Short mmCIF file of C-alpha atoms and ligand atoms in Angstrom, two decimals:
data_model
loop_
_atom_site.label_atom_id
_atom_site.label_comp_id
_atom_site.label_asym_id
_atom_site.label_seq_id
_atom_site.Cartn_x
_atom_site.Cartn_y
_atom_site.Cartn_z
CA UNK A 1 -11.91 -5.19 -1.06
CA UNK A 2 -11.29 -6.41 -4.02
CA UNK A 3 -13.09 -4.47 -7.52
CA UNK A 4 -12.80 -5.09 -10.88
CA UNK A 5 -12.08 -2.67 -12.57
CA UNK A 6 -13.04 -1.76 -16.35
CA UNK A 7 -11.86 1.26 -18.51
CA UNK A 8 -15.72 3.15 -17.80
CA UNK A 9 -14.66 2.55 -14.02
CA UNK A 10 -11.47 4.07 -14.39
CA UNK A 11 -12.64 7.05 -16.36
CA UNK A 12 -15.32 7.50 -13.83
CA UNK A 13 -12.86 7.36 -10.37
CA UNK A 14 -10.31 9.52 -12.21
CA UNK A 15 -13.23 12.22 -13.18
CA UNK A 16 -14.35 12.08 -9.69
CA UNK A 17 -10.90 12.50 -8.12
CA UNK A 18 -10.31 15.16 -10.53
CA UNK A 19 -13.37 16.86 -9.39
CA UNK A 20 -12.58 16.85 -5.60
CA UNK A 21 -8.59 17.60 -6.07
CA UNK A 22 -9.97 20.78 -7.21
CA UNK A 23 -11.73 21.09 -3.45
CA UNK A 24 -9.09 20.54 -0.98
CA UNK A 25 -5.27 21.69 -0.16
CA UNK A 26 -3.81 19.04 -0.05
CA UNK A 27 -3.78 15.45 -1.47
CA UNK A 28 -2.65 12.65 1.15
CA UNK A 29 -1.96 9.62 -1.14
CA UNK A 30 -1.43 6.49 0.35
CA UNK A 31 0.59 3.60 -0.46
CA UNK A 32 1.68 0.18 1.14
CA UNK A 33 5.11 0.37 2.51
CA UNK A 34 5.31 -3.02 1.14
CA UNK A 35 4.91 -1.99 -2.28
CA UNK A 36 5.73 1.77 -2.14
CA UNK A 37 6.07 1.54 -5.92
CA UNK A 38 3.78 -1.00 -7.53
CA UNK A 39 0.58 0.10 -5.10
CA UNK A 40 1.36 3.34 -6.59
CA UNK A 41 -0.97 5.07 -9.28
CA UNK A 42 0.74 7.48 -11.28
CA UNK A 43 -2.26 8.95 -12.31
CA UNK A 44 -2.10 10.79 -8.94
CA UNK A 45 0.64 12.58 -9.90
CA UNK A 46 -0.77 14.00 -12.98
CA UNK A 47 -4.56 14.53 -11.05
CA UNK A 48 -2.58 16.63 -8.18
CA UNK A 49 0.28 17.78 -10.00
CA UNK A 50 -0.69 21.70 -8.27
CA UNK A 51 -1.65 20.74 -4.53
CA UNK A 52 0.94 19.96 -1.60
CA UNK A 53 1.24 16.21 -1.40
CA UNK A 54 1.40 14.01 1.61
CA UNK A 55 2.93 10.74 1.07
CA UNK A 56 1.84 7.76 3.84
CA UNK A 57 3.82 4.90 3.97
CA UNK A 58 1.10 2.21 5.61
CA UNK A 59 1.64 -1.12 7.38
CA UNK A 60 4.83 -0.21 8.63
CA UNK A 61 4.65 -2.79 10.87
CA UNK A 62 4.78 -5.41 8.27
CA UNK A 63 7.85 -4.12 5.83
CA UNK A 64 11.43 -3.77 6.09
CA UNK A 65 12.53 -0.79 8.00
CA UNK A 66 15.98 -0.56 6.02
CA UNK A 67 13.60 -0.53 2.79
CA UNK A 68 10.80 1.75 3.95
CA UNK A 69 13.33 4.17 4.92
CA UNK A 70 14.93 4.54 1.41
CA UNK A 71 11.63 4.52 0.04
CA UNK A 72 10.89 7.35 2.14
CA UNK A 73 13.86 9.20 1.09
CA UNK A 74 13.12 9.00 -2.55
CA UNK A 75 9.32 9.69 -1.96
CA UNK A 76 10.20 12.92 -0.10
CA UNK A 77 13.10 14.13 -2.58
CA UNK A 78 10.71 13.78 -5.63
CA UNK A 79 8.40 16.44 -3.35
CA UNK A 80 6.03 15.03 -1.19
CA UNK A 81 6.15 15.03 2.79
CA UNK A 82 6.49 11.67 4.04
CA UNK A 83 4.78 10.19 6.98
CA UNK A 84 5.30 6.42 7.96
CA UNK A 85 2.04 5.10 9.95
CA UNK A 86 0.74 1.98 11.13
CA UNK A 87 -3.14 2.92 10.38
CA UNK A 88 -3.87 -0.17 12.19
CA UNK A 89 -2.50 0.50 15.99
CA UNK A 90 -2.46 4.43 15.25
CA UNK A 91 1.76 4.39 14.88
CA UNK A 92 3.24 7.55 13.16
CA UNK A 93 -0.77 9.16 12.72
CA UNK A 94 0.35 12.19 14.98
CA UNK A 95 2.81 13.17 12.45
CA UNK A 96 -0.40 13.54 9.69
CA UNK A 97 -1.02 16.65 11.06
CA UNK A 98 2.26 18.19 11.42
CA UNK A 99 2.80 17.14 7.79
CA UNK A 100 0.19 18.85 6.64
CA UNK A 101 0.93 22.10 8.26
CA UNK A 102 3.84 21.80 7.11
CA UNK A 103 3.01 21.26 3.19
CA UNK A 104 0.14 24.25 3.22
CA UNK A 105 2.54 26.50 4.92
CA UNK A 106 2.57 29.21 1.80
CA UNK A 107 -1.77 29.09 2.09
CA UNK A 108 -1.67 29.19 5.98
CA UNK A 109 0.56 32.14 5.85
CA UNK A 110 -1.58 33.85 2.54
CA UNK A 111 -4.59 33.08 4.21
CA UNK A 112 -3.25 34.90 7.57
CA UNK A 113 -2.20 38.06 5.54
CA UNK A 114 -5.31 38.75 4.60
CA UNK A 115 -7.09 38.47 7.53
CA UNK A 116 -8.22 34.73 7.54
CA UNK A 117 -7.88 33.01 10.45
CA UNK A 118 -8.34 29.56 11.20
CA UNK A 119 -9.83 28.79 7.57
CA UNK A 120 -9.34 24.82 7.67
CA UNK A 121 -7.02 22.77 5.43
CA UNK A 122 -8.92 20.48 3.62
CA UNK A 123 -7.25 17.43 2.37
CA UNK A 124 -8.54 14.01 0.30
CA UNK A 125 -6.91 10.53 0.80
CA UNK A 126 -6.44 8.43 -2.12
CA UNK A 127 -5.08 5.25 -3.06
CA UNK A 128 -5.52 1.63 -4.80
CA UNK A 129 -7.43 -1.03 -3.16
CA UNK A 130 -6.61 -2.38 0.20
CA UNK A 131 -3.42 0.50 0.94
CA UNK A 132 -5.31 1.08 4.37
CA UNK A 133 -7.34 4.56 3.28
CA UNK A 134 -10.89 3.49 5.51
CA UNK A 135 -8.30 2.22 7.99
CA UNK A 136 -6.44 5.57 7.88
CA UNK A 137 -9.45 7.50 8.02
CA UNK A 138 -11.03 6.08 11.04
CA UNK A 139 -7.67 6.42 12.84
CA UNK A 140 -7.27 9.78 11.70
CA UNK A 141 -10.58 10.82 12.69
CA UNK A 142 -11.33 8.75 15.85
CA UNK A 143 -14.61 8.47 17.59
CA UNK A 144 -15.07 12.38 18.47
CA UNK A 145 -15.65 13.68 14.58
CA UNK A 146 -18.50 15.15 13.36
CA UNK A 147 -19.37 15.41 9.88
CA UNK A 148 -20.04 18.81 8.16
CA UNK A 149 -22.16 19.53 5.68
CA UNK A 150 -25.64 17.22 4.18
CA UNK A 151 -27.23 18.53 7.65
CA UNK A 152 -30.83 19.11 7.01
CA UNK A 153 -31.26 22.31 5.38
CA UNK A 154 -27.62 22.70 4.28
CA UNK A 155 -27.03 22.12 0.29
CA UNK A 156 -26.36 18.64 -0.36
CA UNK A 157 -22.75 18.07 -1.43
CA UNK A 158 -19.35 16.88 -0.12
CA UNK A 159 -19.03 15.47 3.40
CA UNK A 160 -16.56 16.88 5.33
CA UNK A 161 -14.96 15.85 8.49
CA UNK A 162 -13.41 17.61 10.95
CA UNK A 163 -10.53 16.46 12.35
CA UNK A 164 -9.34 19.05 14.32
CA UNK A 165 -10.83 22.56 14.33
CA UNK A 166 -8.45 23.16 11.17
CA UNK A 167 -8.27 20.48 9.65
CA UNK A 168 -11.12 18.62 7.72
CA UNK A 169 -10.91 15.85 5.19
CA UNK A 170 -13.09 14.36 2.45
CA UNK A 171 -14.88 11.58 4.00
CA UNK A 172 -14.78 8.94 1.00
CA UNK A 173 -11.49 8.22 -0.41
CA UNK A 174 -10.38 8.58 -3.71
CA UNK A 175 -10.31 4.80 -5.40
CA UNK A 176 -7.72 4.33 -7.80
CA UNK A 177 -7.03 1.06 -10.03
CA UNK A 178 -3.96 -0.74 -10.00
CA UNK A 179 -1.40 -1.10 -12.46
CA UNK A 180 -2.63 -4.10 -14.39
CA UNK A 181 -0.07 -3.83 -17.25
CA UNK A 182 2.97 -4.04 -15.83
CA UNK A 183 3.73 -7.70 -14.98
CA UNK A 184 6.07 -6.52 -11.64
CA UNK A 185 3.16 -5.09 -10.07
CA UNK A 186 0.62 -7.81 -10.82
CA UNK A 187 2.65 -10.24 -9.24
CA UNK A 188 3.73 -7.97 -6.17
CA UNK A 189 0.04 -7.11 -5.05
CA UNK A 190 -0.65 -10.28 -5.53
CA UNK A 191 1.59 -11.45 -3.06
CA UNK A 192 0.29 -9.10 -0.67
CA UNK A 193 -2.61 -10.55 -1.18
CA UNK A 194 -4.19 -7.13 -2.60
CA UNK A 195 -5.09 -8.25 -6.01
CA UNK A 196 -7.22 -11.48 -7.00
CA UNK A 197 -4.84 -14.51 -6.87
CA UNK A 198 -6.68 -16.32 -9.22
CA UNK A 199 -5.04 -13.89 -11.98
CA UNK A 200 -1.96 -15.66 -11.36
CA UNK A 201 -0.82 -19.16 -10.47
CA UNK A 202 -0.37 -20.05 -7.06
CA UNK A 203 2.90 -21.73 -7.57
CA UNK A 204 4.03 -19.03 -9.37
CA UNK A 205 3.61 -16.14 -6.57
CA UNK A 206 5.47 -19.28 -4.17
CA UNK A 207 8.60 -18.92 -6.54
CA UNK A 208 8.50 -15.76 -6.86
CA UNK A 209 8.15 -15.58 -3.05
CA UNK A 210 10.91 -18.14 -2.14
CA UNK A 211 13.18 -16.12 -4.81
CA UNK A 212 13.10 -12.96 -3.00
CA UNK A 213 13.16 -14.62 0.65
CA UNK A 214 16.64 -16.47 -0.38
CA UNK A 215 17.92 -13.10 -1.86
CA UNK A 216 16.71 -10.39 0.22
CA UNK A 217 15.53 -12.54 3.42
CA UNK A 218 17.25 -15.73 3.71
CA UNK A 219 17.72 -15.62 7.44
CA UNK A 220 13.49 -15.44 7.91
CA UNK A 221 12.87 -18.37 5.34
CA UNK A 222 15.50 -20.27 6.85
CA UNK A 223 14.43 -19.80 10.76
CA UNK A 224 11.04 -21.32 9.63
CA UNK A 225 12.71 -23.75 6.87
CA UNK A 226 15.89 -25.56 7.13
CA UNK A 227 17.12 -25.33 3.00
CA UNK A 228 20.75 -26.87 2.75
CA UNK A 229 22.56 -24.70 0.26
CA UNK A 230 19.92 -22.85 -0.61
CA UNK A 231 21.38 -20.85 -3.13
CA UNK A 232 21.91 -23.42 -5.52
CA UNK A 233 19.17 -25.08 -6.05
CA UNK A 234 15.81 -24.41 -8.37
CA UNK A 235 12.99 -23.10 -6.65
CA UNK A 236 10.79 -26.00 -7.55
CA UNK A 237 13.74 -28.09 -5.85
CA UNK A 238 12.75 -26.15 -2.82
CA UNK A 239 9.18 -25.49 -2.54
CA UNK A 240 9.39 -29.53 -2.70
CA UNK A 241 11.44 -29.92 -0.14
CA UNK A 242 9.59 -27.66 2.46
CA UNK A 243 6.36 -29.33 1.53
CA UNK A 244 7.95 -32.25 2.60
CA UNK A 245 8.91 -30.48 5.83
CA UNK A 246 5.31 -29.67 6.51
CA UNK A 247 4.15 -33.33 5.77
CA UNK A 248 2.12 -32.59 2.94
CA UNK A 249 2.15 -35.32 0.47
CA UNK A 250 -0.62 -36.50 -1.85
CA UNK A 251 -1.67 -40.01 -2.17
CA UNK A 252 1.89 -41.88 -3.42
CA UNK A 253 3.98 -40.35 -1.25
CA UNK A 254 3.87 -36.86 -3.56
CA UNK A 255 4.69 -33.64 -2.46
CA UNK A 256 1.49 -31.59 -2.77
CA UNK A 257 3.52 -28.71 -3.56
CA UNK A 258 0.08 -26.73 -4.38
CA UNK A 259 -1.19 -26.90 -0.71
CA UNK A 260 2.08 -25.87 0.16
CA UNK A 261 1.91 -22.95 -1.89
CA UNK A 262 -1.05 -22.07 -0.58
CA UNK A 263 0.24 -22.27 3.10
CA UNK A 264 3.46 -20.39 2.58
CA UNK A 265 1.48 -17.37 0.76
CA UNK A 266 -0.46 -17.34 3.93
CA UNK A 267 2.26 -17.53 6.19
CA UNK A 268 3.75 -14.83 4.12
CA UNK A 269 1.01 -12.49 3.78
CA UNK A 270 0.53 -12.82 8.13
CA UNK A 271 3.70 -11.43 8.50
CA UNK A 272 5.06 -14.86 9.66
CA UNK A 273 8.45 -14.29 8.11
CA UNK A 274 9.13 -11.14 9.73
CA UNK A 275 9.08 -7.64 7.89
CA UNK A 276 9.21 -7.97 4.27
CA UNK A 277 9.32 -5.52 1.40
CA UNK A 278 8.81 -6.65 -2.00
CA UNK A 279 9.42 -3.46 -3.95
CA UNK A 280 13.26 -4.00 -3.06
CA UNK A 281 14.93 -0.37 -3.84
CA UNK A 282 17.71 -0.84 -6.20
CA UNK A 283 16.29 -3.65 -7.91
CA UNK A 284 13.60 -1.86 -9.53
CA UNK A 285 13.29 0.88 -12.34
CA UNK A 286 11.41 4.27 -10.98
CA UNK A 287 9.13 5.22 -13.19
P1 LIG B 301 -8.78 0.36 1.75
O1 LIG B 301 -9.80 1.23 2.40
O2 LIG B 301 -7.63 1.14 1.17
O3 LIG B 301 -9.33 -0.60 0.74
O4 LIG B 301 -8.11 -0.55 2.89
P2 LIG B 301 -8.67 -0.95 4.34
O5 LIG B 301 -8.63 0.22 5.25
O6 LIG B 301 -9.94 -1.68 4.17
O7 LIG B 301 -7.52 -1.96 4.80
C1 LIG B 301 -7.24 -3.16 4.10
C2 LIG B 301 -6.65 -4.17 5.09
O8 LIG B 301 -5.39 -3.68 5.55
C3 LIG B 301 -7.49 -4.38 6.35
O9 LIG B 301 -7.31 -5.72 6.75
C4 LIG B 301 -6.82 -3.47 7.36
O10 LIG B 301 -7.04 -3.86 8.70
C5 LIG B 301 -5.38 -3.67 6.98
N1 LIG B 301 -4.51 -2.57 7.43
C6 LIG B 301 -4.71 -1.24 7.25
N2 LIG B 301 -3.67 -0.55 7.76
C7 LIG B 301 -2.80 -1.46 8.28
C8 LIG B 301 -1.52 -1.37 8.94
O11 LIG B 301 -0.94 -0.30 9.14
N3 LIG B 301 -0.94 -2.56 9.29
C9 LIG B 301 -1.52 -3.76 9.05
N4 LIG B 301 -0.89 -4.85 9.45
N5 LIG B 301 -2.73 -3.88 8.45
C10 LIG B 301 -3.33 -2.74 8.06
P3 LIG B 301 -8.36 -6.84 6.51
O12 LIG B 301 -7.70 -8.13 6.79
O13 LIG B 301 -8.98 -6.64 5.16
O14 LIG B 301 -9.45 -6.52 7.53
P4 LIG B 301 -9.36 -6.66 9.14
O15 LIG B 301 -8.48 -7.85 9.42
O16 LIG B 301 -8.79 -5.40 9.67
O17 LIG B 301 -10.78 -6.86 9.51
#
């Protein structure tokens, strides 16, 4: 899904979120383990600065497990609980729930005190474009739910769905925009594929690409692309040569290095090079 967003859009989703933080216990934000950092908002943050957090690191399946587990480490000692999950095939979603009894402890235990048993934790899932959140829901909530509230006769409002007999969670997600400004992040959802590419030249995202595969991944690129000394030469140097590898030349013999582009952003963005982070840990600045 791609939107575009405008400033009256993001005034509008952040009003809304901060309308529904103000409903639940805790806020389950979701980011792509890919990009733990640039699909961030840190508008969350500020919006559930009170309320237990629940980190999920989605698409495990497609980033670096060295990477996703520092990312985890920092995610978790800045104060969130940390779940890693492939929304997709359901890996990690059993550890949701644990990690939110585990963040509403202090209310669980209140709530017991005084008598209240069973009161259900309530939690909202937000996140940019694309992280996984409808994905995550339906996992979460499988085939059996049953929605609460709008029934005939009940007052109109928020649609809840229970999960388990304690646990119930907003059914629409809370849509957050990107981070258009910083450059970083444009390029790295882009190469996810998460943000229009049209922003942003092809070839660029294919240097930018080839740059951090002969860096951080050089055995991947070069399993799929044999690169002689691939260190030293300029990336246009080798996005020509591996168009040449896939036989695609324009008329005069030409490399038609913007096919090519096109093919290995593909390739990329299918997971054909293996599991890849982008948001590489010590190369970029927290914020
Ligand atoms: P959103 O609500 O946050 O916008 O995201 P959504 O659930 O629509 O997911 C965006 C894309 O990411 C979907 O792919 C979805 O299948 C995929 N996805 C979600 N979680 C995972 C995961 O853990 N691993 C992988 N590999 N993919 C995941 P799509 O191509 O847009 O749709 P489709 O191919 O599923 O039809």
């Amino acid at each position: 899904m791609n939107i575009q967003w405008y400033p009256g859009h993001m005034t509008k989703a952040k009003r809304m979120m901060e309308e529904n933080v103000k409903l639940v216990d805790v806020v389950i934000e979701m980011l792509d383990a890919r990009v733990p950092l640039s699909s961030r908002n840190p508008e969350v943050l500020k919006i559930a600065k009170n309320k237990p957090r629940i980190v999920i690191l989605n698409k495990i399946d497609l980033a670096d497990e060295e990477m996703t587990r520092r990312w985890a480490k920092f995610l978790k000692d800045e104060g969130a609980a940390v779940v890693l999950v492939n929304a997709r095939d359901g890996k990690g979603m059993n550890n949701v729930m644990t990690a939110a009894k585990e963040v509403c402890k202090e209310k669980i235990q209140r709530n017991l005190a005084r008598g209240i048993i069973n009161k259900p934790i309530r939690a909202m899932v937000v996140g940019i474009p694309n992280v996984g959140k409808s994905t995550f829901i339906n996992k979460l909530v499988g085939k059996a739910s049953a929605k609460t509230g709008n029934k005939p006769g009940v007052t109109k409002g928020k649609q809840w769905i229970k999960v388990k007999k304690d646990f119930e969670l907003l059914d629409t997600p809370g849509l957050l925009w990107p981070r258009f400004e910083d450059q970083r992040v444009g390029i790295a959802l882009a190469l996810i594929g998460s943000i229009k590419e049209e922003l942003l030249d092809r070839r660029e995202l294919a240097f930018k690409m080839i740059d951090l595969m002969r860096t951080h991944y050089k055995a991947q690129f070069l399993q799929k692309y044999k690169v002689e000394d691939i260190e030293n030469k300029d990336l246009m140097e080798i996005l020509e040569e591996i168009t040449r590898q896939r036989h695609l030349v324009k008329t005069g013999n030409e490399p038609d290095t913007d096919r090519m582009s096109i093919v290995l952003l593909d390739e990329f963005r299918n997971g054909k090079y293996g599991k890849i982070t982008i948001d590489i840990f010590d190369e970029i600045e927290v914020n």
